[in-house]
Coordinates of C-alpha atoms in Angstrom, one line a residue:
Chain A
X210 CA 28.9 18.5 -10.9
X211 CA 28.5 16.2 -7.7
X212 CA 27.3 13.0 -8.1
X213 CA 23.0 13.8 -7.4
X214 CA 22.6 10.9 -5.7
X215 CA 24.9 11.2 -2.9
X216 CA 23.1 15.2 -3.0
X217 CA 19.8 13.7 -3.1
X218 CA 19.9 12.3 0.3
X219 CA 21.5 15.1 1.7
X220 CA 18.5 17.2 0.5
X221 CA 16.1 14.7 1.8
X222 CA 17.3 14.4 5.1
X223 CA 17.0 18.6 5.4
X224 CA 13.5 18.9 3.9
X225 CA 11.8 18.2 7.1
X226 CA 13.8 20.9 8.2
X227 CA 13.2 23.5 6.2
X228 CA 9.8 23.0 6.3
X229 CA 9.6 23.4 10.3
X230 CA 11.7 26.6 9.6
X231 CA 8.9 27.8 6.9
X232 CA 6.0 27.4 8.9
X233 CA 7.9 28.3 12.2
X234 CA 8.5 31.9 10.6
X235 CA 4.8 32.6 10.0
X236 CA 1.4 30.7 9.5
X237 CA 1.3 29.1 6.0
X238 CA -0.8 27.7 3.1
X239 CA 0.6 24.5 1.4
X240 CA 0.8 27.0 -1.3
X241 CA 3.1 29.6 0.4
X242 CA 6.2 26.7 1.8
X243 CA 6.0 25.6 -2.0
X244 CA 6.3 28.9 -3.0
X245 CA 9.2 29.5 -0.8
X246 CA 11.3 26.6 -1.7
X247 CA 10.7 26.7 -5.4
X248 CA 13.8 27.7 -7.1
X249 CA 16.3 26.6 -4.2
X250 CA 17.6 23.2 -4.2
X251 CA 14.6 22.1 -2.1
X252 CA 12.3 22.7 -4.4
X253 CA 9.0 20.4 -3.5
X254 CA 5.8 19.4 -4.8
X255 CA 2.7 18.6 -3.1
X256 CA 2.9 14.9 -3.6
X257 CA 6.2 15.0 -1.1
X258 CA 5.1 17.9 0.9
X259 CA 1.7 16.4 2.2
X260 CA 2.8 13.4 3.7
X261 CA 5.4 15.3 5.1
X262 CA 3.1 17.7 7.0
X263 CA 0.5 14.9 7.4
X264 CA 3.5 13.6 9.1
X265 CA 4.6 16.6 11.3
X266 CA 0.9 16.9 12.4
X267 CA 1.0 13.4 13.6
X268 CA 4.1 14.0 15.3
X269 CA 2.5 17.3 17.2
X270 CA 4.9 19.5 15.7
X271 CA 2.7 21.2 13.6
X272 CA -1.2 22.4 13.6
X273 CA -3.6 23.6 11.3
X274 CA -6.7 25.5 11.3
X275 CA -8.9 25.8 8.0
X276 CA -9.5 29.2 6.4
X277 CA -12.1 30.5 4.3
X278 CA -10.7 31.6 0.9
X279 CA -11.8 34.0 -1.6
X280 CA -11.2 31.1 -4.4
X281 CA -13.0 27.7 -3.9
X282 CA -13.2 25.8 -0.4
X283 CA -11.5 26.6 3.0
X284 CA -7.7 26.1 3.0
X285 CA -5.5 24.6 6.0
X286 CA -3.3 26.8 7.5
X287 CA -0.5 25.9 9.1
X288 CA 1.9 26.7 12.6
X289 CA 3.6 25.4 15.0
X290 CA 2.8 24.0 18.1
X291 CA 5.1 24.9 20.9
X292 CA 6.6 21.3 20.4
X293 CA 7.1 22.3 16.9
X294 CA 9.0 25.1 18.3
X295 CA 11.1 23.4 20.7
X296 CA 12.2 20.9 18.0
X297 CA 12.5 23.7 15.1
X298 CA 14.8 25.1 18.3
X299 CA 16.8 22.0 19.0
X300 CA 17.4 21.5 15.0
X301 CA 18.9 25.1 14.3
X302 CA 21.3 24.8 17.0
X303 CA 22.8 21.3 16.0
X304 CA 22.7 22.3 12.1
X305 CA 24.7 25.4 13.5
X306 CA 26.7 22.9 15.5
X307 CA 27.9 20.4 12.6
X308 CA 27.8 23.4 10.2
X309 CA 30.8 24.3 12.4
X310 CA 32.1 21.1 12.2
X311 CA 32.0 19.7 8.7
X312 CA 33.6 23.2 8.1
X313 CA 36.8 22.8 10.7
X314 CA 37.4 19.2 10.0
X315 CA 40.0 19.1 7.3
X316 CA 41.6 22.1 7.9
Chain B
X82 CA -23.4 6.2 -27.8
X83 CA -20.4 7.5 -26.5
X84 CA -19.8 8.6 -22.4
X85 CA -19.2 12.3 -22.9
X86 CA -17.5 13.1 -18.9
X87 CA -17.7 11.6 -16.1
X88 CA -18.8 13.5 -12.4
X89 CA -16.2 13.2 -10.2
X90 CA -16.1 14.0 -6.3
X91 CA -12.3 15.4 -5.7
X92 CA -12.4 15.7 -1.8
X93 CA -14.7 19.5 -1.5
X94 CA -14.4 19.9 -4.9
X95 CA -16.9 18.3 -7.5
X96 CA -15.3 18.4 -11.4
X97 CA -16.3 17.1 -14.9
X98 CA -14.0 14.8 -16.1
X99 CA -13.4 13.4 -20.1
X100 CA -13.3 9.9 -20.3
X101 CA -9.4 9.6 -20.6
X102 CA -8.9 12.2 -18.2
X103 CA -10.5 10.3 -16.0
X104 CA -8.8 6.9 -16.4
X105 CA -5.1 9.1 -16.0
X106 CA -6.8 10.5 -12.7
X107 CA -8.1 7.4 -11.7
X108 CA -4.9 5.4 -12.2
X109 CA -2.6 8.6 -10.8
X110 CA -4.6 8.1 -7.2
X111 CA -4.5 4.4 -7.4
X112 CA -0.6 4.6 -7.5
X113 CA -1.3 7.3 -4.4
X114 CA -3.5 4.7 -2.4
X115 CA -0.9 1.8 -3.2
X116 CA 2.0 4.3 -2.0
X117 CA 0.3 5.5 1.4
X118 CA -0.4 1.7 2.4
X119 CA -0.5 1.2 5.9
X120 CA 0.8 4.8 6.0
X121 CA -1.8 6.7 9.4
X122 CA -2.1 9.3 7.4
X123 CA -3.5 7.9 4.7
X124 CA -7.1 9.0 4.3
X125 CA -5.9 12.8 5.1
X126 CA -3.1 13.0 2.9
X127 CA -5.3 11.6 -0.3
X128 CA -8.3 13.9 0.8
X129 CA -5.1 16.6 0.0
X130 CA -4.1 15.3 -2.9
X131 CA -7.3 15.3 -4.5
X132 CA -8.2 18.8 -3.4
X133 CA -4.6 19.8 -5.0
X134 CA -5.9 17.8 -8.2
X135 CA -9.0 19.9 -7.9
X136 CA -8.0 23.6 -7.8
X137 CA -4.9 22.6 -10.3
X138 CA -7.4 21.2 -12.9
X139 CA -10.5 24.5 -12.2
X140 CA -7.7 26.5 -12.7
X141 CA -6.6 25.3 -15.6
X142 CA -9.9 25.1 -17.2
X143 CA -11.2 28.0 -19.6
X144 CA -14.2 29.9 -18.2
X145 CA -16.3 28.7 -21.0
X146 CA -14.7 25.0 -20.2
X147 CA -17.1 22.6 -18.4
X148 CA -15.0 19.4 -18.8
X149 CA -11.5 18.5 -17.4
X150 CA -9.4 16.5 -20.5
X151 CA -6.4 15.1 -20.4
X152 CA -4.8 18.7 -21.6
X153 CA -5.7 20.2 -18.0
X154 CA -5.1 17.1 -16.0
X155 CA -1.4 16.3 -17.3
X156 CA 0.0 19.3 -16.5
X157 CA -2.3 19.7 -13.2
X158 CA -0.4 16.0 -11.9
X159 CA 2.8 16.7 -13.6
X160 CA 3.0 20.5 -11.1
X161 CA 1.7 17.5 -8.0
X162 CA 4.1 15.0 -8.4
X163 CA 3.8 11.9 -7.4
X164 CA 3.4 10.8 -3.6
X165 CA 6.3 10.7 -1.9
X166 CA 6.4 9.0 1.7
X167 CA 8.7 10.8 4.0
X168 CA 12.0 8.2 5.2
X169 CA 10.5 6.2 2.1
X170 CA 13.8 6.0 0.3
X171 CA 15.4 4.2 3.4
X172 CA 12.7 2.2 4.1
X173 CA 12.5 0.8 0.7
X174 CA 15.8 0.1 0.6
X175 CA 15.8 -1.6 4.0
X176 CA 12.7 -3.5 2.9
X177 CA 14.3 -4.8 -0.7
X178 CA 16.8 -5.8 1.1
X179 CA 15.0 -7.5 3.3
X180 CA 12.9 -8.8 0.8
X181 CA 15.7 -10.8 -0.9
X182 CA 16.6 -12.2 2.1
X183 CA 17.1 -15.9 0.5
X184 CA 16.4 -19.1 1.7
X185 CA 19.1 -21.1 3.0
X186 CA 20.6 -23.1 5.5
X187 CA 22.4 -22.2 8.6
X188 CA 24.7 -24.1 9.9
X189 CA 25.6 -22.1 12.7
X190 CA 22.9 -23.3 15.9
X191 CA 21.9 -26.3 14.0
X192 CA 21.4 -29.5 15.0
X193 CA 21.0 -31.3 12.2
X194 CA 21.9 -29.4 8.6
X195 CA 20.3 -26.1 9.6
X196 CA 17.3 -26.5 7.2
X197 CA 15.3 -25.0 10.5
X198 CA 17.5 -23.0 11.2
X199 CA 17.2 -21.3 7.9
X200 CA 13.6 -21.2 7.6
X201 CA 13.2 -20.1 11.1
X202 CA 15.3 -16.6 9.9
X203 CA 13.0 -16.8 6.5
X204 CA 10.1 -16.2 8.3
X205 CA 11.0 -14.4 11.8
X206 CA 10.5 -16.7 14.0
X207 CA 12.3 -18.9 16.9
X208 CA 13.9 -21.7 15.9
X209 CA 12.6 -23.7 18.5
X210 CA 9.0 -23.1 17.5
X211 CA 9.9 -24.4 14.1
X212 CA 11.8 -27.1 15.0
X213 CA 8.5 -28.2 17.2
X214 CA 6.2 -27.6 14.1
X215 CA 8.7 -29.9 11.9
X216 CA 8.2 -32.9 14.9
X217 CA 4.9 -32.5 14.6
X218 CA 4.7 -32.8 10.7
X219 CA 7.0 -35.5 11.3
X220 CA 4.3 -37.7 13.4
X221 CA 1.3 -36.4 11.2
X222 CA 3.5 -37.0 7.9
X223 CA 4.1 -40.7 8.8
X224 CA 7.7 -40.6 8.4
X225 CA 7.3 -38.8 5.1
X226 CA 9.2 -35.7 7.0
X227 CA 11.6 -37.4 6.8
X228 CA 12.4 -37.4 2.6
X229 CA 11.0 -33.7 2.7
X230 CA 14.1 -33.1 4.9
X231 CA 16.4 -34.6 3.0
X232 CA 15.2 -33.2 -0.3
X233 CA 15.6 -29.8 1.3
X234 CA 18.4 -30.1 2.9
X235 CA 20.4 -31.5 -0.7
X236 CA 18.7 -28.7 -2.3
X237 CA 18.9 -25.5 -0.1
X238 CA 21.8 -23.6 -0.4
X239 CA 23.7 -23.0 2.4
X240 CA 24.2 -19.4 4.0
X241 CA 27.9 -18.2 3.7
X242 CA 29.8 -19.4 6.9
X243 CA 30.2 -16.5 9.6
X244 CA 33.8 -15.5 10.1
X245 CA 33.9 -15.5 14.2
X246 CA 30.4 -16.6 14.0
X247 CA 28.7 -19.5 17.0
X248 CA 30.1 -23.0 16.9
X249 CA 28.7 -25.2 14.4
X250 CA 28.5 -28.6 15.4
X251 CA 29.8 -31.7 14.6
X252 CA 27.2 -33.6 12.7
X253 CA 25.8 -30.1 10.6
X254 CA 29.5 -29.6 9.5
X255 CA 30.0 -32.9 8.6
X256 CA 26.5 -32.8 6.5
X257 CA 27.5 -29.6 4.8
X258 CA 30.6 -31.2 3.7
X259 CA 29.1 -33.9 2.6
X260 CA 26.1 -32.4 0.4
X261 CA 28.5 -30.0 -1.0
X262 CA 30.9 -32.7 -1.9
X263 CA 28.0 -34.4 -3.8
X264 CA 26.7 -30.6 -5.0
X265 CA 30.2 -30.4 -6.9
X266 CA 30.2 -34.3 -8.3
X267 CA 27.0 -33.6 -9.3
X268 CA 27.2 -30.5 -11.4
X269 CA 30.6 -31.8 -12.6
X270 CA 29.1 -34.9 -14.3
X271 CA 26.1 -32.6 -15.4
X272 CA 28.8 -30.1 -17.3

């Protein structure tokens, strides 16, 4: 096994990421991104993931709107703004593009 | 007498806490606050960590349970995790670094052993400034400047020379070789 802490950086660096792709594919509670990245390699807790979205809101990538729920008081909901979009846009295509990269150097 | 729970306000969410459950909580959202210092966000992302802290601990709780104890709340901030800032890692690293930045002379721009010189780079700021701030001291002190420089400048270390680095001049060189020569006589007859 890989050294983790020349993984964990690597991991970090993507979270931000992943997230963007999470709430870019759909409207989602805090609940449903941890849901979605528990049991990958990402998997996050809410200490991390709130400042990140706190973060991504600040940075007018992301938006939220509160929603009643059946259970106990009004949860935030997130999406993406269209800057959000752009950026989750711009990210896929260089991931694709060093993706390709990291995979023909060496050969 | 014995406090049985303590009424505590989580963000929209209002709980019973036991006495030791509440000092964990308490001291688990301090270490929050300390974390997010400065951070914008600060006040939103605590309002959503004790919300978090909240449903994790109601759900937790028995239906006949009116009182949050350490069993709930462990678990509850275990799931939670503590706050981690996004970037944080580098940024800490950057700052430790920073933050052992030592005091020392520089004998590269100085004009007389670089004792400015090094404090200017201690505390960010020009050189010039300082220099000005140490004539002034130097009137107000009387003279006694004077002694304080020499005391630092035969007890400061000296920054490692730059390799390609500006000119130093004649009379810092000729200092630094001279209160390292005495540096090395000295801790040879202390030895």
């Amino acid at each position: 096994m890989t050294d983790e802490s020349k993984l964990a950086p690597l991991r970090k660096g993507l979270l931000e990421f992943l997230v963007l792709k999470i709430v870019g594919a759909r409207s989602v509670y805090v609940a449903d991104v941890l849901r979605r990245l528990a049991g990958t390699e990402f998997a996050t807790q809410e200490g991390t993931l709130y400042p990140l979205l706190s973060k991504l809101r600040r940075e007018d990538l992301v938006l939220y709107e509160w929603q009643e729920s059946d259970s106990g008081p009004p949860r935030k909901y997130y999406r993406l703004t269209a800057a959000g979009k752009a950026q989750l846009a711009a990210l896929d295509e260089y991931w694709n593009r060093i993706n390709r990269t990291v995979s023909d150097i060496g050969h | 007498m014995q406090r049985i729970s303590t009424t505590v306000r989580l963000n929209r969410s209002t709980l019973q806490f036991e006495e030791a459950a509440y000092q964990r909580l308490e001291g688990y959202l301090a270490e929050a606050v300390r974390t997010l210092e400065g951070n914008p966000d600060q006040a939103e992302i605590l309002a959503d960590l004790e919300q978090a802290v909240a449903d994790q601990c109601a759900s937790r709780l028995r239906p006949d349970q009116g009182v949050v104890t350490l069993v709930e709340l462990q678990p509850a901030l275990d799931e939670i995790g503590s706050v981690q800032v996004p970037g944080a890692a580098a940024e800490a690293q950057h700052a430790s670094r920073e933050g052992a930045r030592p005091l020392q002379q520089v004998s590269e721009g100085a004009l007389i052993s670089g004792v400015c010189q090094g404090f200017a780079r201690y505390f960010r700021i020009d050189v010039t400034l300082l220099r000005a701030i140490a004539v002034l001291l130097l009137f107000v002190s009387g003279g006694g400047m004077i002694l304080v420089y020499l005391v630092l400048m035969l007890l400061l270390p000296y920054a490692p020379r730059q390799p390609g680095g500006p000119r130093v001049r004649w009379l810092p060189a000729k200092l630094r070789e001279l209160v390292e020569s005495l540096r090395t006589r000295l801790s040879a007859a202390t030895s």
